[in-house]
PDB file of C-alpha atoms in Angstrom:
ATOM      1  CA  UNK A   1     -10.382  12.326 -11.122  1.00 59.00           C
ATOM      2  CA  UNK A   2     -11.258  14.116  -7.894  1.00 71.00           C
ATOM      3  CA  UNK A   3      -8.436  15.054  -5.593  1.00 84.00           C
ATOM      4  CA  UNK A   4      -9.637  12.548  -2.984  1.00 92.00           C
ATOM      5  CA  UNK A   5      -9.714   9.737  -5.545  1.00 91.00           C
ATOM      6  CA  UNK A   6      -6.188  10.737  -6.612  1.00 95.00           C
ATOM      7  CA  UNK A   7      -4.929   9.844  -3.130  1.00 97.00           C
ATOM      8  CA  UNK A   8      -5.479   6.172  -4.019  1.00 96.00           C
ATOM      9  CA  UNK A   9      -2.389   6.548  -6.227  1.00 96.00           C
ATOM     10  CA  UNK A  10      -0.224   7.887  -3.383  1.00 98.00           C
ATOM     11  CA  UNK A  11       1.631   5.378  -1.175  1.00 97.00           C
ATOM     12  CA  UNK A  12       1.342   5.917   2.553  1.00 98.00           C
ATOM     13  CA  UNK A  13       5.145   6.020   2.698  1.00 98.00           C
ATOM     14  CA  UNK A  14       5.116   9.162   0.554  1.00 98.00           C
ATOM     15  CA  UNK A  15       2.405  10.759   2.699  1.00 98.00           C
ATOM     16  CA  UNK A  16       4.272   9.854   5.898  1.00 98.00           C
ATOM     17  CA  UNK A  17       7.395  11.574   4.532  1.00 97.00           C
ATOM     18  CA  UNK A  18       5.349  14.735   3.993  1.00 98.00           C
ATOM     19  CA  UNK A  19       3.090  14.740   7.055  1.00 98.00           C
ATOM     20  CA  UNK A  20       5.265  13.154   9.733  1.00 96.00           C
ATOM     21  CA  UNK A  21       4.622  10.751  12.571  1.00 96.00           C
ATOM     22  CA  UNK A  22       1.628  12.490  14.131  1.00 97.00           C
ATOM     23  CA  UNK A  23      -0.604  11.739  11.115  1.00 98.00           C
ATOM     24  CA  UNK A  24       0.323   8.044  10.916  1.00 98.00           C
ATOM     25  CA  UNK A  25      -1.694   5.505  12.913  1.00 98.00           C
ATOM     26  CA  UNK A  26       0.305   3.160  15.104  1.00 96.00           C
ATOM     27  CA  UNK A  27       1.280  -0.300  13.910  1.00 95.00           C
ATOM     28  CA  UNK A  28      -1.500  -2.046  15.812  1.00 95.00           C
ATOM     29  CA  UNK A  29      -3.832  -1.042  12.976  1.00 97.00           C
ATOM     30  CA  UNK A  30      -3.184  -3.384  10.067  1.00 96.00           C
ATOM     31  CA  UNK A  31      -4.941  -4.851   7.015  1.00 98.00           C
ATOM     32  CA  UNK A  32      -6.901  -7.922   8.069  1.00 97.00           C
ATOM     33  CA  UNK A  33      -6.576  -9.900   4.858  1.00 96.00           C
ATOM     34  CA  UNK A  34      -3.655 -10.310   2.407  1.00 95.00           C
ATOM     35  CA  UNK A  35      -2.973  -8.147  -0.648  1.00 95.00           C
ATOM     36  CA  UNK A  36      -5.584  -5.577   0.338  1.00 96.00           C
ATOM     37  CA  UNK A  37      -5.680  -2.747  -2.216  1.00 96.00           C
ATOM     38  CA  UNK A  38      -4.792   0.797  -1.205  1.00 98.00           C
ATOM     39  CA  UNK A  39      -7.900   2.749  -0.213  1.00 98.00           C
ATOM     40  CA  UNK A  40      -8.568   6.469   0.091  1.00 98.00           C
ATOM     41  CA  UNK A  41     -11.637   8.424   1.078  1.00 98.00           C
ATOM     42  CA  UNK A  42     -13.069  11.086   3.359  1.00 98.00           C
ATOM     43  CA  UNK A  43     -13.432  10.057   6.983  1.00 98.00           C
ATOM     44  CA  UNK A  44     -16.840   9.379   8.485  1.00 98.00           C
ATOM     45  CA  UNK A  45     -16.046   9.274  12.183  1.00 98.00           C
ATOM     46  CA  UNK A  46     -17.591   7.067  14.858  1.00 98.00           C
ATOM     47  CA  UNK A  47     -17.088   6.641  18.612  1.00 98.00           C
ATOM     48  CA  UNK A  48     -17.784   3.254  20.179  1.00 98.00           C
ATOM     49  CA  UNK A  49     -17.002   2.773  23.872  1.00 96.00           C
ATOM     50  CA  UNK A  50     -15.378  -0.563  24.788  1.00 95.00           C
ATOM     51  CA  UNK A  51     -17.787  -3.474  24.453  1.00 96.00           C
ATOM     52  CA  UNK A  52     -20.334  -1.601  22.348  1.00 97.00           C
ATOM     53  CA  UNK A  53     -20.742  -1.290  18.577  1.00 98.00           C
ATOM     54  CA  UNK A  54     -24.092   0.501  18.173  1.00 98.00           C
ATOM     55  CA  UNK A  55     -22.790   3.618  16.455  1.00 98.00           C
ATOM     56  CA  UNK A  56     -20.728   1.753  13.858  1.00 98.00           C
ATOM     57  CA  UNK A  57     -23.853  -0.214  12.978  1.00 98.00           C
ATOM     58  CA  UNK A  58     -25.724   3.103  12.703  1.00 98.00           C
ATOM     59  CA  UNK A  59     -22.952   4.655  10.611  1.00 98.00           C
ATOM     60  CA  UNK A  60     -23.124   2.153   7.751  1.00 98.00           C
ATOM     61  CA  UNK A  61     -26.601   3.494   6.896  1.00 98.00           C
ATOM     62  CA  UNK A  62     -25.534   7.135   7.128  1.00 98.00           C
ATOM     63  CA  UNK A  63     -22.054   7.375   5.613  1.00 98.00           C
ATOM     64  CA  UNK A  64     -21.973   8.701   2.060  1.00 98.00           C
ATOM     65  CA  UNK A  65     -20.687   6.450  -0.729  1.00 98.00           C
ATOM     66  CA  UNK A  66     -16.917   6.762  -0.977  1.00 97.00           C
ATOM     67  CA  UNK A  67     -16.457   7.258   2.764  1.00 98.00           C
ATOM     68  CA  UNK A  68     -13.948   5.521   4.992  1.00 98.00           C
ATOM     69  CA  UNK A  69     -15.596   4.803   8.343  1.00 98.00           C
ATOM     70  CA  UNK A  70     -13.070   5.522  11.113  1.00 98.00           C
ATOM     71  CA  UNK A  71     -13.836   4.115  14.553  1.00 98.00           C
ATOM     72  CA  UNK A  72     -12.470   5.163  17.930  1.00 98.00           C
ATOM     73  CA  UNK A  73     -12.810   2.244  20.337  1.00 96.00           C
ATOM     74  CA  UNK A  74      -9.605   0.649  21.639  1.00 87.00           C
ATOM     75  CA  UNK A  75     -11.474  -2.524  22.582  1.00 93.00           C
ATOM     76  CA  UNK A  76      -9.900  -5.880  21.704  1.00 96.00           C
ATOM     77  CA  UNK A  77     -12.398  -8.095  23.582  1.00 97.00           C
ATOM     78  CA  UNK A  78     -15.607  -7.507  21.613  1.00 98.00           C
ATOM     79  CA  UNK A  79     -16.111  -7.238  17.855  1.00 98.00           C
ATOM     80  CA  UNK A  80     -17.249  -3.947  16.373  1.00 98.00           C
ATOM     81  CA  UNK A  81     -18.675  -5.598  13.257  1.00 98.00           C
ATOM     82  CA  UNK A  82     -19.087  -8.882  11.450  1.00 97.00           C
ATOM     83  CA  UNK A  83     -19.629 -10.151   7.947  1.00 97.00           C
ATOM     84  CA  UNK A  84     -23.135  -8.780   7.394  1.00 97.00           C
ATOM     85  CA  UNK A  85     -22.263  -5.293   8.638  1.00 98.00           C
ATOM     86  CA  UNK A  86     -19.250  -5.200   6.336  1.00 98.00           C
ATOM     87  CA  UNK A  87     -21.347  -6.517   3.431  1.00 98.00           C
ATOM     88  CA  UNK A  88     -24.016  -3.851   3.910  1.00 98.00           C
ATOM     89  CA  UNK A  89     -21.376  -1.134   4.219  1.00 98.00           C
ATOM     90  CA  UNK A  90     -19.753  -2.373   1.000  1.00 98.00           C
ATOM     91  CA  UNK A  91     -23.109  -2.504  -0.796  1.00 98.00           C
ATOM     92  CA  UNK A  92     -23.832   1.079   0.256  1.00 98.00           C
ATOM     93  CA  UNK A  93     -20.522   2.276  -1.194  1.00 98.00           C
ATOM     94  CA  UNK A  94     -18.408   2.571   1.952  1.00 98.00           C
ATOM     95  CA  UNK A  95     -14.774   2.197   0.881  1.00 98.00           C
ATOM     96  CA  UNK A  96     -13.378   0.626   4.053  1.00 98.00           C
ATOM     97  CA  UNK A  97     -13.390   0.440   7.831  1.00 98.00           C
ATOM     98  CA  UNK A  98     -10.412   1.752   9.790  1.00 98.00           C
ATOM     99  CA  UNK A  99     -11.029   0.741  13.366  1.00 98.00           C
ATOM    100  CA  UNK A 100      -9.126   0.989  16.620  1.00 98.00           C
ATOM    101  CA  UNK A 101     -10.718  -2.294  17.632  1.00 97.00           C
ATOM    102  CA  UNK A 102     -11.501  -5.773  16.309  1.00 98.00           C
ATOM    103  CA  UNK A 103     -14.041  -7.432  14.027  1.00 98.00           C
ATOM    104  CA  UNK A 104     -15.267 -10.965  13.403  1.00 98.00           C
ATOM    105  CA  UNK A 105     -16.325 -13.183  10.460  1.00 98.00           C
ATOM    106  CA  UNK A 106     -13.015 -12.462   8.760  1.00 98.00           C
ATOM    107  CA  UNK A 107     -13.577 -15.286   6.252  1.00 98.00           C
ATOM    108  CA  UNK A 108     -16.703 -13.540   4.951  1.00 98.00           C
ATOM    109  CA  UNK A 109     -14.986 -10.154   4.905  1.00 98.00           C
ATOM    110  CA  UNK A 110     -12.002 -11.558   3.047  1.00 97.00           C
ATOM    111  CA  UNK A 111     -14.207 -13.346   0.516  1.00 97.00           C
ATOM    112  CA  UNK A 112     -16.118 -10.121  -0.157  1.00 97.00           C
ATOM    113  CA  UNK A 113     -12.794  -8.260  -0.425  1.00 97.00           C
ATOM    114  CA  UNK A 114     -14.056  -5.488   1.825  1.00 98.00           C
ATOM    115  CA  UNK A 115     -11.039  -3.578   3.162  1.00 98.00           C
ATOM    116  CA  UNK A 116     -10.750  -3.496   6.941  1.00 98.00           C
ATOM    117  CA  UNK A 117      -7.763  -2.084   8.810  1.00 98.00           C
ATOM    118  CA  UNK A 118      -8.080  -2.889  12.505  1.00 98.00           C
ATOM    119  CA  UNK A 119      -6.339  -4.428  15.508  1.00 97.00           C
ATOM    120  CA  UNK A 120      -7.411  -7.970  14.747  1.00 97.00           C
ATOM    121  CA  UNK A 121     -10.204 -10.510  14.980  1.00 98.00           C
ATOM    122  CA  UNK A 122     -12.261 -11.904  17.858  1.00 98.00           C
ATOM    123  CA  UNK A 123     -15.429 -14.046  17.696  1.00 97.00           C
ATOM    124  CA  UNK A 124     -17.381 -12.279  20.477  1.00 96.00           C
ATOM    125  CA  UNK A 125     -19.904  -9.585  19.408  1.00 95.00           C
ATOM    126  CA  UNK A 126     -20.286  -6.292  21.243  1.00 95.00           C
ATOM    127  CA  UNK A 127     -23.518  -4.910  22.659  1.00 96.00           C
ATOM    128  CA  UNK A 128     -25.680  -2.145  21.199  1.00 96.00           C
ATOM    129  CA  UNK A 129     -26.539   0.367  23.907  1.00 96.00           C
ATOM    130  CA  UNK A 130     -24.223   3.400  23.828  1.00 96.00           C
ATOM    131  CA  UNK A 131     -25.477   6.306  21.728  1.00 97.00           C
ATOM    132  CA  UNK A 132     -22.810   8.780  20.602  1.00 97.00           C
ATOM    133  CA  UNK A 133     -22.881  11.593  18.033  1.00 97.00           C
ATOM    134  CA  UNK A 134     -21.548  10.770  14.582  1.00 98.00           C
ATOM    135  CA  UNK A 135     -18.920  12.733  12.661  1.00 98.00           C
ATOM    136  CA  UNK A 136     -17.363  14.252  15.779  1.00 98.00           C
ATOM    137  CA  UNK A 137     -13.546  14.356  16.077  1.00 98.00           C
ATOM    138  CA  UNK A 138     -12.136  10.992  17.181  1.00 98.00           C
ATOM    139  CA  UNK A 139      -8.740   9.619  18.123  1.00 98.00           C
ATOM    140  CA  UNK A 140      -7.938   6.419  16.268  1.00 98.00           C
ATOM    141  CA  UNK A 141      -4.660   4.604  16.949  1.00 97.00           C
ATOM    142  CA  UNK A 142      -2.984   7.779  18.151  1.00 97.00           C
ATOM    143  CA  UNK A 143      -4.205  10.122  15.394  1.00 98.00           C
ATOM    144  CA  UNK A 144      -6.885  12.785  15.676  1.00 98.00           C
ATOM    145  CA  UNK A 145      -9.350  12.347  12.818  1.00 98.00           C
ATOM    146  CA  UNK A 146     -12.068  14.810  11.864  1.00 98.00           C
ATOM    147  CA  UNK A 147     -14.953  14.159   9.507  1.00 98.00           C
ATOM    148  CA  UNK A 148     -13.820  14.878   5.963  1.00 97.00           C
ATOM    149  CA  UNK A 149     -10.105  14.297   6.568  1.00 98.00           C
ATOM    150  CA  UNK A 150      -8.649  12.091   3.841  1.00 98.00           C
ATOM    151  CA  UNK A 151      -7.775   8.608   5.056  1.00 98.00           C
ATOM    152  CA  UNK A 152      -5.264   6.621   2.994  1.00 98.00           C
ATOM    153  CA  UNK A 153      -4.467   3.020   3.945  1.00 98.00           C
ATOM    154  CA  UNK A 154      -2.345   0.314   2.372  1.00 98.00           C
ATOM    155  CA  UNK A 155      -0.116  -2.551   3.480  1.00 96.00           C
ATOM    156  CA  UNK A 156       2.376  -0.042   4.945  1.00 97.00           C
ATOM    157  CA  UNK A 157      -0.133   1.589   7.302  1.00 97.00           C
ATOM    158  CA  UNK A 158      -2.795   4.275   7.651  1.00 98.00           C
ATOM    159  CA  UNK A 159      -2.213   8.012   7.156  1.00 98.00           C
ATOM    160  CA  UNK A 160      -4.684  10.823   7.818  1.00 98.00           C
ATOM    161  CA  UNK A 161      -4.466  13.940   5.651  1.00 98.00           C
ATOM    162  CA  UNK A 162      -6.174  16.931   7.316  1.00 98.00           C
ATOM    163  CA  UNK A 163      -8.949  18.242   5.069  1.00 97.00           C
ATOM    164  CA  UNK A 164      -7.514  21.765   5.130  1.00 96.00           C
ATOM    165  CA  UNK A 165      -4.213  20.475   3.680  1.00 96.00           C
ATOM    166  CA  UNK A 166      -5.678  18.099   1.120  1.00 96.00           C
ATOM    167  CA  UNK A 167      -4.749  19.975  -2.071  1.00 96.00           C
ATOM    168  CA  UNK A 168      -1.319  21.049  -0.824  1.00 97.00           C
ATOM    169  CA  UNK A 169      -0.369  17.539   0.304  1.00 97.00           C
ATOM    170  CA  UNK A 170      -1.604  15.976  -2.934  1.00 97.00           C
ATOM    171  CA  UNK A 171       0.449  18.391  -5.073  1.00 97.00           C
ATOM    172  CA  UNK A 172       3.559  17.806  -2.955  1.00 97.00           C
ATOM    173  CA  UNK A 173       3.110  14.029  -3.052  1.00 97.00           C
ATOM    174  CA  UNK A 174       2.593  13.906  -6.804  1.00 97.00           C
ATOM    175  CA  UNK A 175       5.671  16.077  -7.388  1.00 96.00           C
ATOM    176  CA  UNK A 176       7.731  13.865  -5.066  1.00 96.00           C
ATOM    177  CA  UNK A 177       6.649  10.697  -6.856  1.00 97.00           C
ATOM    178  CA  UNK A 178       7.353  12.220 -10.285  1.00 95.00           C
ATOM    179  CA  UNK A 179      10.849  13.217  -9.198  1.00 93.00           C
ATOM    180  CA  UNK A 180      11.538   9.753  -7.804  1.00 93.00           C
ATOM    181  CA  UNK A 181      10.267   8.108 -10.990  1.00 92.00           C
ATOM    182  CA  UNK A 182      12.809  10.071 -13.051  1.00 91.00           C
ATOM    183  CA  UNK A 183      15.732   9.117 -10.797  1.00 91.00           C
ATOM    184  CA  UNK A 184      17.796   6.014 -11.564  1.00 94.00           C
ATOM    185  CA  UNK A 185      19.026   3.761  -8.786  1.00 95.00           C
ATOM    186  CA  UNK A 186      22.615   4.810  -9.604  1.00 95.00           C
ATOM    187  CA  UNK A 187      21.722   8.474  -9.166  1.00 94.00           C
ATOM    188  CA  UNK A 188      19.842   7.715  -5.934  1.00 92.00           C
ATOM    189  CA  UNK A 189      22.765   5.711  -4.579  1.00 95.00           C
ATOM    190  CA  UNK A 190      25.221   8.525  -5.300  1.00 94.00           C
ATOM    191  CA  UNK A 191      23.023  11.172  -3.705  1.00 93.00           C
ATOM    192  CA  UNK A 192      22.297   8.910  -0.740  1.00 95.00           C
ATOM    193  CA  UNK A 193      25.956   8.140  -0.056  1.00 94.00           C
ATOM    194  CA  UNK A 194      26.858  11.826  -0.320  1.00 94.00           C
ATOM    195  CA  UNK A 195      24.150  12.701   2.195  1.00 94.00           C
ATOM    196  CA  UNK A 196      25.060   9.945   4.640  1.00 94.00           C
ATOM    197  CA  UNK A 197      28.805  10.666   4.423  1.00 94.00           C
ATOM    198  CA  UNK A 198      28.126  14.360   5.103  1.00 94.00           C
ATOM    199  CA  UNK A 199      26.119  13.502   8.228  1.00 95.00           C
ATOM    200  CA  UNK A 200      28.834  11.147   9.437  1.00 94.00           C
ATOM    201  CA  UNK A 201      31.605  13.681   8.813  1.00 92.00           C
ATOM    202  CA  UNK A 202      29.703  16.396  10.686  1.00 91.00           C
ATOM    203  CA  UNK A 203      29.354  13.989  13.611  1.00 92.00           C
ATOM    204  CA  UNK A 204      33.061  13.232  13.709  1.00 92.00           C
ATOM    205  CA  UNK A 205      32.828   9.715  12.323  1.00 92.00           C
ATOM    206  CA  UNK A 206      36.031   8.440  10.765  1.00 82.00           C
ATOM    207  CA  UNK A 207      36.464   5.390   8.581  1.00 72.00           C
TER     208      UNK A 207
END
């Protein structure tokens, strides 16, 4: 298993513990259909100005199989994509869309089980006029994303692992999960209470 594929076994909660708030997209970005599986893949980045979706439509024919297409937009009035765009992306091996914007045809997307994390759904399509370069750094839901960064998304949220830290973060995450798996709830409870009581005592709390 490649290291990027291995990230599909790492919960976003674990990655957030390691990477901190600045690598976690804000809560406006959410899975758009229930029980969506965790996804992981290298970012293919796209910029779409409000009201326009041209470059996302261009990206589905250019992103390598296994990619997560990440879109900077911020628009909630016009859809970036619909059912056919998602279907073609899925057929070409794109793992998911993570979009700071909205899509449409959610019934088709849900039926195809194509993962989309976005702000929501709107029925109005965007225009196709604004040409922007692909795979340039973008800012999606508060996080800077560069092409090749590892994007991991599940029902808890979306985390971006910088490409330069990929191996280090994966090793740390796997070690953390292994340690947690070996710990009983009784042992966790004891360690947790000790930690919390120490913090309270140092703050002058009395009970």
